[in-house]
């Protein structure tokens, strides 16, 4: 008579603890993630084969749109308030604590410091509809140069500078920025481009 084989039972795992861990990790990453703020202008950068990456912190960016308007942005939100305070002192403009909090939320901006207070006092949904005129950068008044110099020399001397121009931007607009940086002895910066595959 053959031996009776016992029924095989598949092992059972309680997945409750695993689900708890998964949801805890998910909620942790959601709460600690910092989302990139909405940019004031869309820039379609030209492409290059360079593989160098721009750091995510400690970087200031000058953006130039196709019309030749200039925008300035800082990656570190905590340093934006300090920069605005220093620039307000230079230009004798008063800023409130509400203005500083609003400014810290801007990833970049393209407006003169004289019109910035009015822009910051707008509701956020109205700010999205404003077409920024660009930061002044001409031979008589280079406010853009003041923003860059104040940030790189006073607020964060270890920061890096990046210049991002649209593919349709005319060269004279880029040259004006490079000339202004040269006048202020700011000779180290990176150009932001799109990624293109290297030729074989």
PDB file of C-alpha atoms in Angstrom:
ATOM      1  CA  UNK A   1       0.000   0.000   0.000  1.00  0.00           C
ATOM      2  CA  UNK A   2       1.434   3.368  -1.025  1.00  0.00           C
ATOM      3  CA  UNK A   3       2.342   5.976   1.582  1.00  0.00           C
ATOM      4  CA  UNK A   4      -0.063   8.867   1.919  1.00  0.00           C
ATOM      5  CA  UNK A   5       1.562  12.101   0.904  1.00  0.00           C
ATOM      6  CA  UNK A   6       0.594  15.094   3.013  1.00  0.00           C
ATOM      7  CA  UNK A   7      -0.883  18.030   1.147  1.00  0.00           C
ATOM      8  CA  UNK A   8       1.622  20.698   0.345  1.00  0.00           C
ATOM      9  CA  UNK A   9       0.737  24.109   1.662  1.00  0.00           C
ATOM     10  CA  UNK A  10       2.251  27.186   0.131  1.00  0.00           C
ATOM     11  CA  UNK A  11       3.889  29.493   2.638  1.00  0.00           C
ATOM     12  CA  UNK A  12       1.741  32.436   3.663  1.00  0.00           C
ATOM     13  CA  UNK A  13       3.261  35.864   4.206  1.00  0.00           C
ATOM     14  CA  UNK A  14       1.422  38.615   5.970  1.00  0.00           C
ATOM     15  CA  UNK A  15       1.829  41.674   3.702  1.00  0.00           C
ATOM     16  CA  UNK A  16       0.338  44.162   6.160  1.00  0.00           C
ATOM     17  CA  UNK A  17       3.716  45.207   7.555  1.00  0.00           C
ATOM     18  CA  UNK A  18       5.177  45.519   4.053  1.00  0.00           C
ATOM     19  CA  UNK A  19       2.300  47.791   2.972  1.00  0.00           C
ATOM     20  CA  UNK A  20       2.786  49.934   6.066  1.00  0.00           C
ATOM     21  CA  UNK A  21       6.477  50.396   5.276  1.00  0.00           C
ATOM     22  CA  UNK A  22       5.728  51.231   1.645  1.00  0.00           C
ATOM     23  CA  UNK A  23       3.198  53.924   2.593  1.00  0.00           C
ATOM     24  CA  UNK A  24       5.516  55.345   5.254  1.00  0.00           C
ATOM     25  CA  UNK A  25       8.319  55.664   2.686  1.00  0.00           C
ATOM     26  CA  UNK A  26       5.950  57.198   0.149  1.00  0.00           C
ATOM     27  CA  UNK A  27       4.645  59.781   2.613  1.00  0.00           C
ATOM     28  CA  UNK A  28       8.219  60.568   3.758  1.00  0.00           C
ATOM     29  CA  UNK A  29       9.382  61.282   0.196  1.00  0.00           C
ATOM     30  CA  UNK A  30       6.308  63.369  -0.583  1.00  0.00           C
ATOM     31  CA  UNK A  31       6.771  65.508   2.523  1.00  0.00           C
ATOM     32  CA  UNK A  32      10.513  66.054   2.111  1.00  0.00           C
ATOM     33  CA  UNK A  33      10.576  66.730  -1.627  1.00  0.00           C
ATOM     34  CA  UNK A  34      11.159  70.316  -2.696  1.00  0.00           C
ATOM     35  CA  UNK A  35       9.380  71.145  -5.910  1.00  0.00           C
ATOM     36  CA  UNK A  36      10.944  73.493  -8.414  1.00  0.00           C
ATOM     37  CA  UNK A  37       9.104  76.789  -8.633  1.00  0.00           C
ATOM     38  CA  UNK A  38       7.415  77.917 -11.807  1.00  0.00           C
ATOM     39  CA  UNK A  39       9.752  79.898 -14.026  1.00  0.00           C
ATOM     40  CA  UNK A  40       8.802  83.352 -15.273  1.00  0.00           C
ATOM     41  CA  UNK A  41       9.810  82.618 -18.845  1.00  0.00           C
ATOM     42  CA  UNK A  42      10.165  79.536 -21.008  1.00  0.00           C
ATOM     43  CA  UNK A  43      13.630  79.211 -22.537  1.00  0.00           C
ATOM     44  CA  UNK A  44      14.322  76.788 -25.382  1.00  0.00           C
ATOM     45  CA  UNK A  45      18.078  76.342 -25.017  1.00  0.00           C
ATOM     46  CA  UNK A  46      20.318  75.416 -27.940  1.00  0.00           C
ATOM     47  CA  UNK A  47      21.763  71.910 -27.843  1.00  0.00           C
ATOM     48  CA  UNK A  48      25.359  70.821 -27.295  1.00  0.00           C
ATOM     49  CA  UNK A  49      27.263  67.611 -26.620  1.00  0.00           C
ATOM     50  CA  UNK A  50      28.561  68.766 -23.232  1.00  0.00           C
ATOM     51  CA  UNK A  51      27.818  66.331 -20.395  1.00  0.00           C
ATOM     52  CA  UNK A  52      28.631  68.735 -17.526  1.00  0.00           C
ATOM     53  CA  UNK A  53      25.701  69.145 -15.169  1.00  0.00           C
ATOM     54  CA  UNK A  54      24.719  72.356 -13.415  1.00  0.00           C
ATOM     55  CA  UNK A  55      24.526  71.948  -9.603  1.00  0.00           C
ATOM     56  CA  UNK A  56      21.058  72.061  -8.079  1.00  0.00           C
ATOM     57  CA  UNK A  57      22.065  74.288  -5.160  1.00  0.00           C
ATOM     58  CA  UNK A  58      24.413  77.233  -4.858  1.00  0.00           C
ATOM     59  CA  UNK A  59      23.790  78.452  -8.395  1.00  0.00           C
ATOM     60  CA  UNK A  60      22.469  81.717  -9.826  1.00  0.00           C
ATOM     61  CA  UNK A  61      21.018  81.785 -13.334  1.00  0.00           C
ATOM     62  CA  UNK A  62      20.755  84.615 -15.843  1.00  0.00           C
ATOM     63  CA  UNK A  63      18.099  83.819 -18.463  1.00  0.00           C
ATOM     64  CA  UNK A  64      17.733  85.641 -21.770  1.00  0.00           C
ATOM     65  CA  UNK A  65      14.481  85.231 -23.690  1.00  0.00           C
ATOM     66  CA  UNK A  66      14.109  85.464 -27.504  1.00  0.00           C
ATOM     67  CA  UNK A  67      13.213  89.176 -27.238  1.00  0.00           C
ATOM     68  CA  UNK A  68      16.449  89.935 -25.349  1.00  0.00           C
ATOM     69  CA  UNK A  69      14.808  90.430 -21.934  1.00  0.00           C
ATOM     70  CA  UNK A  70      16.839  89.434 -18.880  1.00  0.00           C
ATOM     71  CA  UNK A  71      15.736  87.335 -15.905  1.00  0.00           C
ATOM     72  CA  UNK A  72      17.625  86.362 -12.766  1.00  0.00           C
ATOM     73  CA  UNK A  73      17.064  83.410 -10.463  1.00  0.00           C
ATOM     74  CA  UNK A  74      18.651  81.733  -7.460  1.00  0.00           C
ATOM     75  CA  UNK A  75      18.364  78.029  -6.672  1.00  0.00           C
ATOM     76  CA  UNK A  76      18.416  78.436  -2.863  1.00  0.00           C
ATOM     77  CA  UNK A  77      15.123  79.905  -1.639  1.00  0.00           C
ATOM     78  CA  UNK A  78      16.583  80.854   1.768  1.00  0.00           C
ATOM     79  CA  UNK A  79      19.123  83.206   0.166  1.00  0.00           C
ATOM     80  CA  UNK A  80      16.553  85.073  -1.948  1.00  0.00           C
ATOM     81  CA  UNK A  81      15.302  87.133   0.993  1.00  0.00           C
ATOM     82  CA  UNK A  82      18.804  88.200   1.985  1.00  0.00           C
ATOM     83  CA  UNK A  83      19.557  89.192  -1.617  1.00  0.00           C
ATOM     84  CA  UNK A  84      16.392  91.301  -1.838  1.00  0.00           C
ATOM     85  CA  UNK A  85      17.241  93.075   1.433  1.00  0.00           C
ATOM     86  CA  UNK A  86      20.746  93.976   0.209  1.00  0.00           C
ATOM     87  CA  UNK A  87      19.471  95.181  -3.166  1.00  0.00           C
ATOM     88  CA  UNK A  88      16.716  97.220  -1.489  1.00  0.00           C
ATOM     89  CA  UNK A  89      19.387  98.975   0.606  1.00  0.00           C
ATOM     90  CA  UNK A  90      21.452  99.773  -2.515  1.00  0.00           C
ATOM     91  CA  UNK A  91      18.445 101.187  -4.375  1.00  0.00           C
ATOM     92  CA  UNK A  92      16.791 102.829  -1.318  1.00  0.00           C
ATOM     93  CA  UNK A  93      13.627 100.755  -1.672  1.00  0.00           C
ATOM     94  CA  UNK A  94      11.654  99.622   1.362  1.00  0.00           C
ATOM     95  CA  UNK A  95      10.617  95.973   1.589  1.00  0.00           C
ATOM     96  CA  UNK A  96       8.367  94.390   4.177  1.00  0.00           C
ATOM     97  CA  UNK A  97       8.538  90.897   5.652  1.00  0.00           C
ATOM     98  CA  UNK A  98       5.569  89.976   3.420  1.00  0.00           C
ATOM     99  CA  UNK A  99       7.562  91.123   0.374  1.00  0.00           C
ATOM    100  CA  UNK A 100      10.502  88.971   1.472  1.00  0.00           C
ATOM    101  CA  UNK A 101       8.285  85.890   1.858  1.00  0.00           C
ATOM    102  CA  UNK A 102       6.742  86.457  -1.580  1.00  0.00           C
ATOM    103  CA  UNK A 103      10.172  86.968  -3.139  1.00  0.00           C
ATOM    104  CA  UNK A 104      11.489  83.736  -1.610  1.00  0.00           C
ATOM    105  CA  UNK A 105       8.831  81.837  -3.569  1.00  0.00           C
ATOM    106  CA  UNK A 106      10.033  83.171  -6.950  1.00  0.00           C
ATOM    107  CA  UNK A 107      12.423  80.824  -8.742  1.00  0.00           C
ATOM    108  CA  UNK A 108      13.343  83.703 -11.071  1.00  0.00           C
ATOM    109  CA  UNK A 109      12.108  87.185 -11.970  1.00  0.00           C
ATOM    110  CA  UNK A 110      12.423  89.697 -14.773  1.00  0.00           C
ATOM    111  CA  UNK A 111      11.440  93.042 -13.367  1.00  0.00           C
ATOM    112  CA  UNK A 112      13.287  96.108 -12.057  1.00  0.00           C
ATOM    113  CA  UNK A 113      13.587  96.437  -8.299  1.00  0.00           C
ATOM    114  CA  UNK A 114      11.512  99.624  -8.517  1.00  0.00           C
ATOM    115  CA  UNK A 115       8.529  97.646  -9.891  1.00  0.00           C
ATOM    116  CA  UNK A 116       9.207  94.509  -7.863  1.00  0.00           C
ATOM    117  CA  UNK A 117       7.275  95.622  -4.757  1.00  0.00           C
ATOM    118  CA  UNK A 118       4.104  96.155  -6.780  1.00  0.00           C
ATOM    119  CA  UNK A 119       4.562  92.731  -8.413  1.00  0.00           C
ATOM    120  CA  UNK A 120       5.128  90.995  -5.053  1.00  0.00           C
ATOM    121  CA  UNK A 121       1.953  92.521  -3.599  1.00  0.00           C
ATOM    122  CA  UNK A 122      -0.189  90.939  -6.334  1.00  0.00           C
ATOM    123  CA  UNK A 123      -2.052  87.700  -5.602  1.00  0.00           C
ATOM    124  CA  UNK A 124      -0.153  84.642  -6.942  1.00  0.00           C
ATOM    125  CA  UNK A 125      -2.780  83.946  -9.614  1.00  0.00           C
ATOM    126  CA  UNK A 126      -2.394  87.515 -10.945  1.00  0.00           C
ATOM    127  CA  UNK A 127       1.406  87.207 -10.967  1.00  0.00           C
ATOM    128  CA  UNK A 128       1.101  84.372 -13.480  1.00  0.00           C
ATOM    129  CA  UNK A 129      -0.635  86.705 -15.964  1.00  0.00           C
ATOM    130  CA  UNK A 130       1.959  89.498 -15.771  1.00  0.00           C
ATOM    131  CA  UNK A 131       4.383  89.767 -18.674  1.00  0.00           C
ATOM    132  CA  UNK A 132       7.654  90.794 -17.086  1.00  0.00           C
ATOM    133  CA  UNK A 133       9.566  93.584 -18.868  1.00  0.00           C
ATOM    134  CA  UNK A 134      12.989  92.149 -17.983  1.00  0.00           C
ATOM    135  CA  UNK A 135      15.679  93.429 -15.638  1.00  0.00           C
ATOM    136  CA  UNK A 136      17.394  96.578 -16.996  1.00  0.00           C
ATOM    137  CA  UNK A 137      20.864  95.908 -18.441  1.00  0.00           C
ATOM    138  CA  UNK A 138      22.068  98.817 -20.522  1.00  0.00           C
ATOM    139  CA  UNK A 139      25.145 101.018 -20.524  1.00  0.00           C
ATOM    140  CA  UNK A 140      23.595 103.653 -18.245  1.00  0.00           C
ATOM    141  CA  UNK A 141      21.989 101.312 -15.720  1.00  0.00           C
ATOM    142  CA  UNK A 142      22.858  97.664 -15.282  1.00  0.00           C
ATOM    143  CA  UNK A 143      20.594  96.518 -12.528  1.00  0.00           C
ATOM    144  CA  UNK A 144      21.118  92.932 -13.700  1.00  0.00           C
ATOM    145  CA  UNK A 145      24.842  93.306 -12.981  1.00  0.00           C
ATOM    146  CA  UNK A 146      24.025  94.614  -9.490  1.00  0.00           C
ATOM    147  CA  UNK A 147      21.816  91.572  -8.751  1.00  0.00           C
ATOM    148  CA  UNK A 148      24.526  89.172  -9.918  1.00  0.00           C
ATOM    149  CA  UNK A 149      27.380  90.941  -8.168  1.00  0.00           C
ATOM    150  CA  UNK A 150      25.474  91.312  -4.891  1.00  0.00           C
ATOM    151  CA  UNK A 151      24.610  87.634  -4.853  1.00  0.00           C
ATOM    152  CA  UNK A 152      28.043  86.320  -5.842  1.00  0.00           C
ATOM    153  CA  UNK A 153      30.107  88.673  -3.665  1.00  0.00           C
ATOM    154  CA  UNK A 154      27.916  89.385  -0.640  1.00  0.00           C
ATOM    155  CA  UNK A 155      25.243  86.704  -0.224  1.00  0.00           C
ATOM    156  CA  UNK A 156      26.989  83.511  -1.396  1.00  0.00           C
ATOM    157  CA  UNK A 157      30.634  83.909  -2.517  1.00  0.00           C
ATOM    158  CA  UNK A 158      30.941  80.155  -3.184  1.00  0.00           C
ATOM    159  CA  UNK A 159      27.978  80.142  -5.599  1.00  0.00           C
ATOM    160  CA  UNK A 160      28.316  79.416  -9.302  1.00  0.00           C
ATOM    161  CA  UNK A 161      26.812  81.452 -12.141  1.00  0.00           C
ATOM    162  CA  UNK A 162      25.047  80.029 -15.182  1.00  0.00           C
ATOM    163  CA  UNK A 163      23.823  81.850 -18.299  1.00  0.00           C
ATOM    164  CA  UNK A 164      20.856  80.393 -20.161  1.00  0.00           C
ATOM    165  CA  UNK A 165      19.838  81.854 -23.483  1.00  0.00           C
ATOM    166  CA  UNK A 166      17.070  80.886 -25.847  1.00  0.00           C
ATOM    167  CA  UNK A 167      18.094  79.377 -29.190  1.00  0.00           C
ATOM    168  CA  UNK A 168      16.299  82.280 -30.906  1.00  0.00           C
ATOM    169  CA  UNK A 169      18.013  84.994 -28.823  1.00  0.00           C
ATOM    170  CA  UNK A 170      20.098  87.409 -30.886  1.00  0.00           C
ATOM    171  CA  UNK A 171      23.808  87.451 -30.113  1.00  0.00           C
ATOM    172  CA  UNK A 172      23.981  91.164 -29.119  1.00  0.00           C
ATOM    173  CA  UNK A 173      21.688  90.444 -26.133  1.00  0.00           C
ATOM    174  CA  UNK A 174      24.048  87.703 -24.940  1.00  0.00           C
ATOM    175  CA  UNK A 175      27.097  89.881 -25.619  1.00  0.00           C
ATOM    176  CA  UNK A 176      25.676  92.658 -23.411  1.00  0.00           C
ATOM    177  CA  UNK A 177      25.502  90.203 -20.506  1.00  0.00           C
ATOM    178  CA  UNK A 178      29.017  88.911 -21.109  1.00  0.00           C
ATOM    179  CA  UNK A 179      30.363  92.488 -21.339  1.00  0.00           C
ATOM    180  CA  UNK A 180      28.636  93.446 -18.086  1.00  0.00           C
ATOM    181  CA  UNK A 181      30.027  90.392 -16.301  1.00  0.00           C
ATOM    182  CA  UNK A 182      33.502  91.234 -17.670  1.00  0.00           C
ATOM    183  CA  UNK A 183      33.270  94.836 -16.374  1.00  0.00           C
ATOM    184  CA  UNK A 184      32.517  93.457 -12.909  1.00  0.00           C
ATOM    185  CA  UNK A 185      35.354  90.907 -13.111  1.00  0.00           C
ATOM    186  CA  UNK A 186      32.950  87.953 -13.050  1.00  0.00           C
ATOM    187  CA  UNK A 187      34.720  85.701 -15.505  1.00  0.00           C
ATOM    188  CA  UNK A 188      33.629  82.221 -14.393  1.00  0.00           C
ATOM    189  CA  UNK A 189      30.216  81.013 -15.488  1.00  0.00           C
ATOM    190  CA  UNK A 190      28.599  78.104 -17.286  1.00  0.00           C
ATOM    191  CA  UNK A 191      26.365  78.180 -20.342  1.00  0.00           C
ATOM    192  CA  UNK A 192      23.219  76.072 -20.038  1.00  0.00           C
ATOM    193  CA  UNK A 193      22.361  74.063 -23.129  1.00  0.00           C
ATOM    194  CA  UNK A 194      20.182  71.125 -24.048  1.00  0.00           C
ATOM    195  CA  UNK A 195      21.724  67.669 -24.354  1.00  0.00           C
ATOM    196  CA  UNK A 196      22.623  66.323 -27.761  1.00  0.00           C
ATOM    197  CA  UNK A 197      24.258  62.982 -28.539  1.00  0.00           C
ATOM    198  CA  UNK A 198      27.936  63.158 -29.372  1.00  0.00           C
ATOM    199  CA  UNK A 199      28.811  62.392 -33.013  1.00  0.00           C
ATOM    200  CA  UNK A 200      30.225  58.930 -33.701  1.00  0.00           C
TER     201      UNK A 200
END
